[in-house]
PDB file of C-alpha atoms in Angstrom:
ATOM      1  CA  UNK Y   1      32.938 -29.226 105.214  1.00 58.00           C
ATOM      2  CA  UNK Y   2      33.441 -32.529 106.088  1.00 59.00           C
ATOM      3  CA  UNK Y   3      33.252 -32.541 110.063  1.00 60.00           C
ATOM      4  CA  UNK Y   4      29.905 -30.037 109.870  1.00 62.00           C
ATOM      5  CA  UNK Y   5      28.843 -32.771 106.816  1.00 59.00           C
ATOM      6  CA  UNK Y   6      29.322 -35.889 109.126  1.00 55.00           C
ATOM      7  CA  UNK Y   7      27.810 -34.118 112.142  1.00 57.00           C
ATOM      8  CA  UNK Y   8      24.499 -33.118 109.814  1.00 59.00           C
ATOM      9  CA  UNK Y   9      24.711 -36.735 108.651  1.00 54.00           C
ATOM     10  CA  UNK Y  10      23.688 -37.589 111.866  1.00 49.00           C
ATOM     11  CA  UNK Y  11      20.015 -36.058 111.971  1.00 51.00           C
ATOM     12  CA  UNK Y  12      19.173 -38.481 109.135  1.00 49.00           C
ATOM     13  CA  UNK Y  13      16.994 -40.805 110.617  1.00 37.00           C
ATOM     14  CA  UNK Y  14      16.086 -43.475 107.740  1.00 38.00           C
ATOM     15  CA  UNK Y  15      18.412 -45.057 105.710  1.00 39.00           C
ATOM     16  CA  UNK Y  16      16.618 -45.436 101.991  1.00 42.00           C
ATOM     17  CA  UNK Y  17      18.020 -48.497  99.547  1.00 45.00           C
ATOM     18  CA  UNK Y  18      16.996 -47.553  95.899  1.00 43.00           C
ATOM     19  CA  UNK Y  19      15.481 -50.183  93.624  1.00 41.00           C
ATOM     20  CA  UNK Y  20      18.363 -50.167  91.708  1.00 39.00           C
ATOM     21  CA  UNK Y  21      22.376 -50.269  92.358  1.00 38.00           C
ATOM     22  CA  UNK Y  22      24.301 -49.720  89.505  1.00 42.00           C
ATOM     23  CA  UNK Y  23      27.701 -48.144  88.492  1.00 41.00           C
ATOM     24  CA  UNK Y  24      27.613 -47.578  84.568  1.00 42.00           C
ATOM     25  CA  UNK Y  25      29.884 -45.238  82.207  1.00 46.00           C
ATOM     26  CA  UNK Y  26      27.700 -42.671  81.293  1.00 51.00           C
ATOM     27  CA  UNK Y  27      26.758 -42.760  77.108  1.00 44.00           C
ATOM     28  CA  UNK Y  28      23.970 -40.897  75.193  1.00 39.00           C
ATOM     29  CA  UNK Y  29      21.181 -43.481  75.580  1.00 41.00           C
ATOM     30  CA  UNK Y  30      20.665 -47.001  77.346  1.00 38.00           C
ATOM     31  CA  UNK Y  31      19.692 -50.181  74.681  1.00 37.00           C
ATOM     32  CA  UNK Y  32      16.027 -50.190  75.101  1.00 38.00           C
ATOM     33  CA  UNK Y  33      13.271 -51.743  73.590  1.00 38.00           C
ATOM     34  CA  UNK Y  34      11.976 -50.413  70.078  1.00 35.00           C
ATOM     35  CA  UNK Y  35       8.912 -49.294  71.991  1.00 34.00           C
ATOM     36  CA  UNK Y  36      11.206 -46.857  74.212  1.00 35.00           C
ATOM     37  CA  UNK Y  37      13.332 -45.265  71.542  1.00 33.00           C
ATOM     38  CA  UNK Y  38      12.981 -41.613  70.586  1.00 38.00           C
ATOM     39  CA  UNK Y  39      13.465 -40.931  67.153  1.00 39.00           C
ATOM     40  CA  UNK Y  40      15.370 -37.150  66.955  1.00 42.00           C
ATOM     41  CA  UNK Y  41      16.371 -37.517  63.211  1.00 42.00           C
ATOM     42  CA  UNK Y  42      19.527 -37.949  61.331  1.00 46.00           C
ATOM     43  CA  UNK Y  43      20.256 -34.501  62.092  1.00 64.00           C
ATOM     44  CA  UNK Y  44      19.553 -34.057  66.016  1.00 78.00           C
ATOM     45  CA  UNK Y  45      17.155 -31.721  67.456  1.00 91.00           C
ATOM     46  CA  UNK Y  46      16.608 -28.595  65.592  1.00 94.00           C
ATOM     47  CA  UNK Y  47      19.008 -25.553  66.917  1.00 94.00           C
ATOM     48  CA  UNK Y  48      15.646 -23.895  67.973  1.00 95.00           C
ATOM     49  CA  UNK Y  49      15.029 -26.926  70.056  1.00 95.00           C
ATOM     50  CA  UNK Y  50      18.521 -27.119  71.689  1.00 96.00           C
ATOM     51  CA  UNK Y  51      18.509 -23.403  72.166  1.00 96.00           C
ATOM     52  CA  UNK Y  52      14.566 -23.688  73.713  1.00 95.00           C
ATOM     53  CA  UNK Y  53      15.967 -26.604  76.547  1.00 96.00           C
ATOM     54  CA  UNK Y  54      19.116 -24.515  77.256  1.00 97.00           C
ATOM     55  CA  UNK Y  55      16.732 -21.639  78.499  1.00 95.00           C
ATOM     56  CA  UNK Y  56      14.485 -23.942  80.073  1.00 95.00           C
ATOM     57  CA  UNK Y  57      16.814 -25.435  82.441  1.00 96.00           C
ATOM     58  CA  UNK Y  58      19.592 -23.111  82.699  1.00 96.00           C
ATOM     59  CA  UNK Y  59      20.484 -20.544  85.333  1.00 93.00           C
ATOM     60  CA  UNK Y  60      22.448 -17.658  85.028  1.00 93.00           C
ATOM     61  CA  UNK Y  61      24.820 -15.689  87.980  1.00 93.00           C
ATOM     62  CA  UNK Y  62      25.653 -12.094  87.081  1.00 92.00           C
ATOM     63  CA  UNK Y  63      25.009 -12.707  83.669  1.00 93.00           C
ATOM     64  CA  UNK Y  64      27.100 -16.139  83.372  1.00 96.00           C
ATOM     65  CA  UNK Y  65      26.711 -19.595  83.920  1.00 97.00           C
ATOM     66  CA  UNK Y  66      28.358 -21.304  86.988  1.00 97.00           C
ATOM     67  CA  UNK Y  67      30.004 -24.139  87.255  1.00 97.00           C
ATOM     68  CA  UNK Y  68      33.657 -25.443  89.569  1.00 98.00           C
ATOM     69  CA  UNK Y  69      36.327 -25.161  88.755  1.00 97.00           C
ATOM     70  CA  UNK Y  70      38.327 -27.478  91.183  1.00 97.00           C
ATOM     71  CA  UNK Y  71      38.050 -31.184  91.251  1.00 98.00           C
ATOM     72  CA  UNK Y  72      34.832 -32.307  92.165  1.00 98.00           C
ATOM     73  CA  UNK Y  73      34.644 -34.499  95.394  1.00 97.00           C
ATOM     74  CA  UNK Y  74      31.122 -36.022  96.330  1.00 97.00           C
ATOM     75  CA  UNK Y  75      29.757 -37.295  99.708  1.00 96.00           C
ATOM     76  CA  UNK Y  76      26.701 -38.871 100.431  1.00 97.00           C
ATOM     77  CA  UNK Y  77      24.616 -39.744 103.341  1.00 95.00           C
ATOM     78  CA  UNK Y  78      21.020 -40.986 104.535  1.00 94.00           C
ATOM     79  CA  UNK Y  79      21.531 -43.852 102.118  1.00 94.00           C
ATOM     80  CA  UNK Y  80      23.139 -47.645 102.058  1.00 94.00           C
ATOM     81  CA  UNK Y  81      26.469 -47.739 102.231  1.00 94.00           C
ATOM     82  CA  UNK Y  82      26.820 -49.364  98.693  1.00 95.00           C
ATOM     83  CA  UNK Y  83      24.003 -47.143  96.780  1.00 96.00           C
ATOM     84  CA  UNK Y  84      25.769 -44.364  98.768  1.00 96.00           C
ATOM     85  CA  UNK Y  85      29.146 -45.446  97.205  1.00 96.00           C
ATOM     86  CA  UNK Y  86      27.653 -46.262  93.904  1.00 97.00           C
ATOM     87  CA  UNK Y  87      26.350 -42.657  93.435  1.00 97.00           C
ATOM     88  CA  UNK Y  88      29.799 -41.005  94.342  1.00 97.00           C
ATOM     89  CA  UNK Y  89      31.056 -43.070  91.553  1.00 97.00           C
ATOM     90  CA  UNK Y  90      28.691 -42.266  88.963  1.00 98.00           C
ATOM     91  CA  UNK Y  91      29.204 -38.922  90.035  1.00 98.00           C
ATOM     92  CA  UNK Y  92      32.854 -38.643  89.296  1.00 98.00           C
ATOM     93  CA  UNK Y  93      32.191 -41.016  86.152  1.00 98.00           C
ATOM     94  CA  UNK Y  94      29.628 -38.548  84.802  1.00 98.00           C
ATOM     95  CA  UNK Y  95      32.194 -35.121  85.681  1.00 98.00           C
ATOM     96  CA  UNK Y  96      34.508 -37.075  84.029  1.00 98.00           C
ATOM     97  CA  UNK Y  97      32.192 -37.826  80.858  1.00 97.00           C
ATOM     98  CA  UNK Y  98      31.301 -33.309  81.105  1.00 97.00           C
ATOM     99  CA  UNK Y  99      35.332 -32.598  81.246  1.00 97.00           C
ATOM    100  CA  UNK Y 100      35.004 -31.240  85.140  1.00 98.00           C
ATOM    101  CA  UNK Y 101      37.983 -31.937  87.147  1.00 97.00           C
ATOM    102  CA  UNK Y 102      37.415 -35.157  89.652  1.00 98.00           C
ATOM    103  CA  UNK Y 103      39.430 -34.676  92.930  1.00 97.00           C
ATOM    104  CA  UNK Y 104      41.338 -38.130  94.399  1.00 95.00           C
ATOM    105  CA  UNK Y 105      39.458 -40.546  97.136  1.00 90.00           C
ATOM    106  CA  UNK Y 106      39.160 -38.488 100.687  1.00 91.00           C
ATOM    107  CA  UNK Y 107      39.050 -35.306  98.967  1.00 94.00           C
ATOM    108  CA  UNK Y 108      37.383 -32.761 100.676  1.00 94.00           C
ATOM    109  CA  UNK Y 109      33.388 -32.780  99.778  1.00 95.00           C
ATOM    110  CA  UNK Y 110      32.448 -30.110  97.654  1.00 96.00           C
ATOM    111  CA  UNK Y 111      29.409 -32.099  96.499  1.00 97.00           C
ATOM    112  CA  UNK Y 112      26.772 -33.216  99.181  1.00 96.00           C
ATOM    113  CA  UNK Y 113      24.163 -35.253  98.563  1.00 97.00           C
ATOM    114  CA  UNK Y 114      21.410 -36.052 101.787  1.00 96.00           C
ATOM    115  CA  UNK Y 115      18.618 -37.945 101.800  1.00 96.00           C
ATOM    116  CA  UNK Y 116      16.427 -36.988 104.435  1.00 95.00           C
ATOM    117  CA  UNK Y 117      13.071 -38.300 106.644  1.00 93.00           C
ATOM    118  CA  UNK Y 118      11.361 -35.267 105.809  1.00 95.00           C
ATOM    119  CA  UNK Y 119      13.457 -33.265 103.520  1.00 96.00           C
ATOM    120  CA  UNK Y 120      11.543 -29.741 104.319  1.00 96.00           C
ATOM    121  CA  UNK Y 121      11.727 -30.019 107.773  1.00 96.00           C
ATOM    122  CA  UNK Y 122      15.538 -31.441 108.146  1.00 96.00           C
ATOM    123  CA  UNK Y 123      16.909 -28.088 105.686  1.00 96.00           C
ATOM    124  CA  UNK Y 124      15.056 -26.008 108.095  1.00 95.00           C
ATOM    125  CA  UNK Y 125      17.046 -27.358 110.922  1.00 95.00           C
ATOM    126  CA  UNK Y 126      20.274 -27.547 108.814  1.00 94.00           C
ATOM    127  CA  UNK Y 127      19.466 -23.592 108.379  1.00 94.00           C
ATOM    128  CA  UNK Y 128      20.137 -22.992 111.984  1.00 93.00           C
ATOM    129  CA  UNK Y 129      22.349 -25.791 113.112  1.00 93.00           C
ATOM    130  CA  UNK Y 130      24.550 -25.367 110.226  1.00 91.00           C
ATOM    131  CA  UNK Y 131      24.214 -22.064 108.322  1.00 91.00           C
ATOM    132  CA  UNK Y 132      27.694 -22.265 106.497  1.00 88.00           C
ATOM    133  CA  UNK Y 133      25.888 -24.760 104.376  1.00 89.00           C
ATOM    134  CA  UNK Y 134      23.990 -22.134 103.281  1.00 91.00           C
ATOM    135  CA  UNK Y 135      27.253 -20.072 102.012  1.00 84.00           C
ATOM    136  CA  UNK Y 136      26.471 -16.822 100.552  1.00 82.00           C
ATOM    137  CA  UNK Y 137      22.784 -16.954  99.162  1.00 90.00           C
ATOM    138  CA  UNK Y 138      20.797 -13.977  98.660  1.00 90.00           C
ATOM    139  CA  UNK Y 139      17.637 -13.713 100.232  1.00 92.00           C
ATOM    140  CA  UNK Y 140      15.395 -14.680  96.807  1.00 91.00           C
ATOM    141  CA  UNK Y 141      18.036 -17.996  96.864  1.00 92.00           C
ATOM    142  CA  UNK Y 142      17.500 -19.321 100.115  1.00 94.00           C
ATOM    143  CA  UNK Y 143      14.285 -18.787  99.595  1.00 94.00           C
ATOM    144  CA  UNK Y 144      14.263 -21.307  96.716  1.00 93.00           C
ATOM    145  CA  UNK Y 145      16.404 -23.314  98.953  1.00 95.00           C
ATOM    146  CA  UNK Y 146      14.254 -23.289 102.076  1.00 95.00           C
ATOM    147  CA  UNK Y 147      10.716 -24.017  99.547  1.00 93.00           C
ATOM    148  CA  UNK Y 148       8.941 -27.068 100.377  1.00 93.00           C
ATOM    149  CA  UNK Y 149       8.922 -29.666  98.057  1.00 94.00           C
ATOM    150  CA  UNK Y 150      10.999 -33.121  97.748  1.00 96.00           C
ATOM    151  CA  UNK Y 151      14.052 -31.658  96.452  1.00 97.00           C
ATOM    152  CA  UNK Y 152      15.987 -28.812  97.818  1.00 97.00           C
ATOM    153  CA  UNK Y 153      19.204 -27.571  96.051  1.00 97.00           C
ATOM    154  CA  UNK Y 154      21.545 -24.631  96.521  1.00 97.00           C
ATOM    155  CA  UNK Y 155      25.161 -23.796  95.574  1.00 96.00           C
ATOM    156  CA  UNK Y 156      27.308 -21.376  96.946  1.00 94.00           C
ATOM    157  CA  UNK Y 157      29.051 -19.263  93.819  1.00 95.00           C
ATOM    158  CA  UNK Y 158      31.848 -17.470  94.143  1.00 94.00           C
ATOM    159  CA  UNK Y 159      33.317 -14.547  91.522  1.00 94.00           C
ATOM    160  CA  UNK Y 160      36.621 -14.785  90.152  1.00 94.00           C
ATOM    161  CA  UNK Y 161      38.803 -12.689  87.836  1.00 90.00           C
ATOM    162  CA  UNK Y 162      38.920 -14.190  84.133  1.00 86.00           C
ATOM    163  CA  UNK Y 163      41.971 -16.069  84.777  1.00 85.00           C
ATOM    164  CA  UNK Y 164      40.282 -17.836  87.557  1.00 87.00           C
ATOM    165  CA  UNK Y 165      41.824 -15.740  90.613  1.00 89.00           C
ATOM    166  CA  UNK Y 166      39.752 -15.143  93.631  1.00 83.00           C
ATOM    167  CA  UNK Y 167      38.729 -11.738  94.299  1.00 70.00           C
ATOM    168  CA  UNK Y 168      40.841  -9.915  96.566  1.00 62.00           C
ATOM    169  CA  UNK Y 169      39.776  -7.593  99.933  1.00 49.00           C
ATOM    170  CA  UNK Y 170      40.269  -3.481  99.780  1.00 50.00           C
ATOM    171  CA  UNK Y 171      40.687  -1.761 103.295  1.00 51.00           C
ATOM    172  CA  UNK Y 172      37.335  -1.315 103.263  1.00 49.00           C
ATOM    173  CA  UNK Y 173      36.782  -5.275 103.084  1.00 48.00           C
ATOM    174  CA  UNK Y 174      34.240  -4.836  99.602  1.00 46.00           C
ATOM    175  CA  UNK Y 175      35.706  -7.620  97.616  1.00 52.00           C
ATOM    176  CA  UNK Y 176      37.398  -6.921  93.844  1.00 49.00           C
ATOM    177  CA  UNK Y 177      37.887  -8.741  91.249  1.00 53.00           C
ATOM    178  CA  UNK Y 178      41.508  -7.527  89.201  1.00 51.00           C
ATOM    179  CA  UNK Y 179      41.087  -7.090  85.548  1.00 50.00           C
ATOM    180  CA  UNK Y 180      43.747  -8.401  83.645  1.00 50.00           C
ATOM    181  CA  UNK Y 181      43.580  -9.932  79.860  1.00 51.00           C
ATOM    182  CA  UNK Y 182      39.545  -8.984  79.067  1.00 49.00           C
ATOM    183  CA  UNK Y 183      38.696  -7.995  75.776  1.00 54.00           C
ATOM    184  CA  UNK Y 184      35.659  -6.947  74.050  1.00 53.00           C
ATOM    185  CA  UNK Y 185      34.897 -10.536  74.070  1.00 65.00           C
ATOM    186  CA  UNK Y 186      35.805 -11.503  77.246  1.00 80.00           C
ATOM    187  CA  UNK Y 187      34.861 -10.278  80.674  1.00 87.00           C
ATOM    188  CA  UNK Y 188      36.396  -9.925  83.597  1.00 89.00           C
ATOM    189  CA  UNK Y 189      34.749 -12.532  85.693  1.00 93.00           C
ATOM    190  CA  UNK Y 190      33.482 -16.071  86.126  1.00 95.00           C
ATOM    191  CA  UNK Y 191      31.666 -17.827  88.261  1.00 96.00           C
ATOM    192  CA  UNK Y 192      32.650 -20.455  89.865  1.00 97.00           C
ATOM    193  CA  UNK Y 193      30.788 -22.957  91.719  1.00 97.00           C
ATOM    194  CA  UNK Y 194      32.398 -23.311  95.090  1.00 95.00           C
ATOM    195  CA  UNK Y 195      29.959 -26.483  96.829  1.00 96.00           C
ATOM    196  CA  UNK Y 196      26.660 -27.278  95.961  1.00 96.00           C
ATOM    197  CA  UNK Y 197      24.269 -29.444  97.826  1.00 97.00           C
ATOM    198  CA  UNK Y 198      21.112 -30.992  97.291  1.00 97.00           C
ATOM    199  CA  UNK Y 199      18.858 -32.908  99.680  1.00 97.00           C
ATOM    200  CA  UNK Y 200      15.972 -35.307  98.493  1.00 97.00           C
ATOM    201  CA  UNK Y 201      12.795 -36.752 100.726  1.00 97.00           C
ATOM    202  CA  UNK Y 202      13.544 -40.421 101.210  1.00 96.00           C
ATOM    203  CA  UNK Y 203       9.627 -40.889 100.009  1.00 96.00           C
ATOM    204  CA  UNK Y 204      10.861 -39.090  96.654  1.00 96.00           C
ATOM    205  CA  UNK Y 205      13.946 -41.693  95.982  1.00 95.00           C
ATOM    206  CA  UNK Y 206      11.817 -44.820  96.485  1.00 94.00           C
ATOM    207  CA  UNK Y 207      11.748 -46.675  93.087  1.00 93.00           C
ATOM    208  CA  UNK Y 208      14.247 -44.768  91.590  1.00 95.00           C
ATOM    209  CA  UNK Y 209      18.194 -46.178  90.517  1.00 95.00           C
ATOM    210  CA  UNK Y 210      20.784 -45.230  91.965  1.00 95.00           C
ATOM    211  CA  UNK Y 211      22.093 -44.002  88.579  1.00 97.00           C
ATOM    212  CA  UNK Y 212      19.167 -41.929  87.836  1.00 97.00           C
ATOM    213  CA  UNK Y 213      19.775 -39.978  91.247  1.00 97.00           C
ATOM    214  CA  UNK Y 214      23.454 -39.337  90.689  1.00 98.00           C
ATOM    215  CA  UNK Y 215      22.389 -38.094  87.474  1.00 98.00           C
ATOM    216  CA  UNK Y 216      19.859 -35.963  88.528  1.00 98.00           C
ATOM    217  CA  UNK Y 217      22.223 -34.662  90.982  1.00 98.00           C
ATOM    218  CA  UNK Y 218      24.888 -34.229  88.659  1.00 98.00           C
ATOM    219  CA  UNK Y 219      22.883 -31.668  86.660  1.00 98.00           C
ATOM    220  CA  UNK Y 220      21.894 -30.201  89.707  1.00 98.00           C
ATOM    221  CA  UNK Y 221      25.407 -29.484  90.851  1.00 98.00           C
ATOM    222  CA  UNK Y 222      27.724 -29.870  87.996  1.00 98.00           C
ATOM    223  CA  UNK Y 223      25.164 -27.374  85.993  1.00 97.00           C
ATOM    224  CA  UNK Y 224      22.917 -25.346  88.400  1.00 96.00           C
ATOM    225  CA  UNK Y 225      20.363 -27.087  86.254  1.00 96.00           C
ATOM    226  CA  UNK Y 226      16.844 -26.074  87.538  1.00 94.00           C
ATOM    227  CA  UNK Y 227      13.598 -27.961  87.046  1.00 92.00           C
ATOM    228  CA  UNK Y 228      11.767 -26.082  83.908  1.00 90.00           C
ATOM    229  CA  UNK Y 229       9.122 -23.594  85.089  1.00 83.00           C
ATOM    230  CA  UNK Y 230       5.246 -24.050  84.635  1.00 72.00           C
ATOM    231  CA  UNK Y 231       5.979 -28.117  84.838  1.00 67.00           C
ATOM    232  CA  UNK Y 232       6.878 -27.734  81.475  1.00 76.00           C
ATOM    233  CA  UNK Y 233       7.951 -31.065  79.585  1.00 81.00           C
ATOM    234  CA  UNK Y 234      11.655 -32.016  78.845  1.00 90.00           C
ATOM    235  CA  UNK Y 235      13.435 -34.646  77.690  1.00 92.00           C
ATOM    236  CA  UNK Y 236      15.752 -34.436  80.826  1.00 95.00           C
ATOM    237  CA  UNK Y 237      16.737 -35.762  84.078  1.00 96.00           C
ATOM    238  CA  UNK Y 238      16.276 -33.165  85.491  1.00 96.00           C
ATOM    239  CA  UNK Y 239      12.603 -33.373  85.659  1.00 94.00           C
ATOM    240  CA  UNK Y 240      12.711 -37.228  87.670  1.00 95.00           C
ATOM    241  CA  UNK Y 241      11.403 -35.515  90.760  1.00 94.00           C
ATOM    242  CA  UNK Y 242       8.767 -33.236  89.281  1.00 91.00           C
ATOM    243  CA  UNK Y 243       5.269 -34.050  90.263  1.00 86.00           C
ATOM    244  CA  UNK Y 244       3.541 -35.521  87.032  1.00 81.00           C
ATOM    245  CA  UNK Y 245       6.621 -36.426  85.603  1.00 82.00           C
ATOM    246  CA  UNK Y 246       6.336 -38.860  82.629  1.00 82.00           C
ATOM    247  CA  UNK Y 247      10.187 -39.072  82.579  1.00 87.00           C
ATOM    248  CA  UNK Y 248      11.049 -42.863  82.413  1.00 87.00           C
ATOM    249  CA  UNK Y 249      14.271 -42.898  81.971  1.00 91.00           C
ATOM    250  CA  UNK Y 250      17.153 -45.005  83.521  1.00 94.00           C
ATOM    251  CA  UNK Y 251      19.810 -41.914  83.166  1.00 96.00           C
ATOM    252  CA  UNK Y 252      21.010 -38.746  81.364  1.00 96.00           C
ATOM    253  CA  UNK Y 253      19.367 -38.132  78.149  1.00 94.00           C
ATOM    254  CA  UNK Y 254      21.660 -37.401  75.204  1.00 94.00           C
ATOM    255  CA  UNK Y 255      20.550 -33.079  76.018  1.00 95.00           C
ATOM    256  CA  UNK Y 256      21.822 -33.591  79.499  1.00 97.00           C
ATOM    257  CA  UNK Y 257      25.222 -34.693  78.177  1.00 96.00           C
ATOM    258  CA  UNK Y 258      25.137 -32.333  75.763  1.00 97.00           C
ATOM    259  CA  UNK Y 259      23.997 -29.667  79.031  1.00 98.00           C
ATOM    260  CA  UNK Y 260      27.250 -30.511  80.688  1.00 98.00           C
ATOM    261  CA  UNK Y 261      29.892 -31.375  78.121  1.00 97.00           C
ATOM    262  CA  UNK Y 262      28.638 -28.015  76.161  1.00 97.00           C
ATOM    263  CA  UNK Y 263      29.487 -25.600  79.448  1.00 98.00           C
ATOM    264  CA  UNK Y 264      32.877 -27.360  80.584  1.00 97.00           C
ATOM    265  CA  UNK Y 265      33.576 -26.576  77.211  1.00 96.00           C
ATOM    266  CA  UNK Y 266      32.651 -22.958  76.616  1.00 95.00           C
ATOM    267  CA  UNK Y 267      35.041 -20.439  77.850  1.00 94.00           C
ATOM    268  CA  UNK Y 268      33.883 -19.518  81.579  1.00 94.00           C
ATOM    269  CA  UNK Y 269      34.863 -15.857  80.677  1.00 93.00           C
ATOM    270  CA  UNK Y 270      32.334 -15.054  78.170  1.00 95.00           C
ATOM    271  CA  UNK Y 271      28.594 -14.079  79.194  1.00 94.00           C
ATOM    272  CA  UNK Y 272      25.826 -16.256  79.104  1.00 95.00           C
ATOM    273  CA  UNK Y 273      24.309 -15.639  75.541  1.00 95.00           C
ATOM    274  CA  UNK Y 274      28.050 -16.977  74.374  1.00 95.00           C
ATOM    275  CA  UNK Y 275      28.143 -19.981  76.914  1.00 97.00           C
ATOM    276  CA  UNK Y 276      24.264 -20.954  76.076  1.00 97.00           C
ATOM    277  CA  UNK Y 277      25.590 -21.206  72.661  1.00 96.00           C
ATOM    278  CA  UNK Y 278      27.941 -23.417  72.942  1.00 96.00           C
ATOM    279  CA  UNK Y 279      25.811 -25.873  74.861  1.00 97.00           C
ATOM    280  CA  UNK Y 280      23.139 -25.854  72.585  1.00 97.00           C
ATOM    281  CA  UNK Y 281      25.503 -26.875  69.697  1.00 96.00           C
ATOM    282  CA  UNK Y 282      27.135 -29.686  72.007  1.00 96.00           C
ATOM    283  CA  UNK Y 283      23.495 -30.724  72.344  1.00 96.00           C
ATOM    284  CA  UNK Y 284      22.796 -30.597  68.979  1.00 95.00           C
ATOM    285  CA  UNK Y 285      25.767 -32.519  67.794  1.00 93.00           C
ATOM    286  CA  UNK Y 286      25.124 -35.548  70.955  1.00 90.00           C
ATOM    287  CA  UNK Y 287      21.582 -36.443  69.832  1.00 90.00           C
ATOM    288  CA  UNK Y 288      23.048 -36.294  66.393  1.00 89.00           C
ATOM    289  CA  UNK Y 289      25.489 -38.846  66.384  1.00 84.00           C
ATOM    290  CA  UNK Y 290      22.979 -40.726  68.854  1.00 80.00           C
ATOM    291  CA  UNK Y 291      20.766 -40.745  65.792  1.00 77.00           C
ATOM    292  CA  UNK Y 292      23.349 -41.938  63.716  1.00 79.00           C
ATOM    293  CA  UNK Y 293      24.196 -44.769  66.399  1.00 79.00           C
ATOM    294  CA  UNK Y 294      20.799 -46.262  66.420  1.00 73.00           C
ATOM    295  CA  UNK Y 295      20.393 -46.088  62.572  1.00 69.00           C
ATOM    296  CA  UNK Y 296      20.008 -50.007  61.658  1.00 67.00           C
TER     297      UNK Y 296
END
């Protein structure tokens, strides 16, 4: 990936500095001023509201929720040098923070993050210069991929038996996945996120930190996080690019950590209804002790 990620590197034709270079160690919230801070009681958000923002941004593969299960390695290009190496460090800082594996320096990219001229245009011409990038999507996938907008995001998912083994090739070259230890419980797959990348509109990064695009990337990647439909309002990162955003701010919100600490922990070999459950109570108990921090 990284010789056909250095060669696509190329086409970028404007290099975009963020406002803001920064390197922090991710935490629920950011001291802000008393007009900023979001009061979500002693208690956290309701279970109804964790469970409500789990739908809303999740997205499920064969009835479970993705996410790697190797070490993370993340590359960026179309950007600075430094806010290029400052957002593969917040990157790895934030896995870190979820409990995702973080491969060593020079690891081979599994993450890609490319800022583009014109971000429609340049994953059009990605599409046919380099269609490996595209992996395995189904047609309604690259569709979503290939959609205009300032942010285009994809991962390529790959099934694995519950013990984490890759599916193996029959004669007849259908792939199958070996059932070993399931229970009613369990199943007998997971799916694993083998490389995701996402590619923003240089226009789109303008005024935003450095931080807030690795995080927004993060849930993009880590997660498979998704945008809510309808433009629908959410106390998340995720949202930073949306048009109309009122999002303000400067990184993950105590639900995002909650989003990605709650699904590293929950067993990958249980559906989705089990894994959504999980995250919601991670969420539920982050912006509870986040309440408890800012309690005078």
């Amino acid at each position: 990936m990284r010789t056909a990620f250095s060669a696509a590197a190329l086409a970028l034709t404007l290099t975009v500095t963020p406002a803001l270079a920064q390197d922090k160690k991710p935490q629920a919230k950011q001291e802000q001023d008393d007009s900023n801070i979001v009061v979500v009681g002693a208690k956290g958000v309701p279970p109804k509201t964790a469970k409500r923002f789990v739908r809303q941004i999740s997205s499920s593969v064969e009835g479970q929720l993705a996410r790697f299960a190797e070490p993370i390695c993340p590359i960026v290009a179309g950007l600075g040098p430094d806010a290029a190496k400052a957002i593969e460090a917040r990157l790895r800082a934030v896995a870190l923070d979820a409990g995702a594996k973080v491969g060593e320096l020079g690891c081979q990219p599994n993450i890609a993050l490319m800022v583009a001229h014109d971000a429609d245009d340049f994953v059009v011409a990605l599409r046919k210069s380099f269609p490996g990038f595209f992996g395995n999507l189904d047609t309604r996938n690259l569709r979503k991929a290939l959609s205009e907008g300032p942010v285009h995001a994809w991962s390529t998912i790959e099934v694995r038996d519950e013990l984490g083994n890759r599916a193996d090739s029959d004669d007849d070259g259908v792939k199958y996945v070996s059932r070993w230890g399931a229970s009613n419980i369990t199943m007998a797959t997971q799916q694993v996120t083998v490389k995701s990348i996402v590619v923003i509109d240089d226009k789109a990064v303008v005024g935003k930190s450095v931080v807030q695009i690795a995080d927004y990337v993060a849930m993009r990647t880590l997660a498979g996080a998704r945008p809510p439909k309808d433009g629908a309002n959410v106390d998340s990162i995720i949202t930073l690019f949306d048009k109309d955003t009122s999002f303000t701010d400067p990184e993950l919100t105590a639900l995002d950590q909650g989003f990605l600490q709650g699904l590293y922990k929950s067993r990958p070999d249980v559906n989705a209804i089990k894994q959504k459950g999980e995250v919601a109570r991670q969420i539920i108990r982050n912006t509870r002790d986040e309440a408890a921090a800012s309690k005078p």
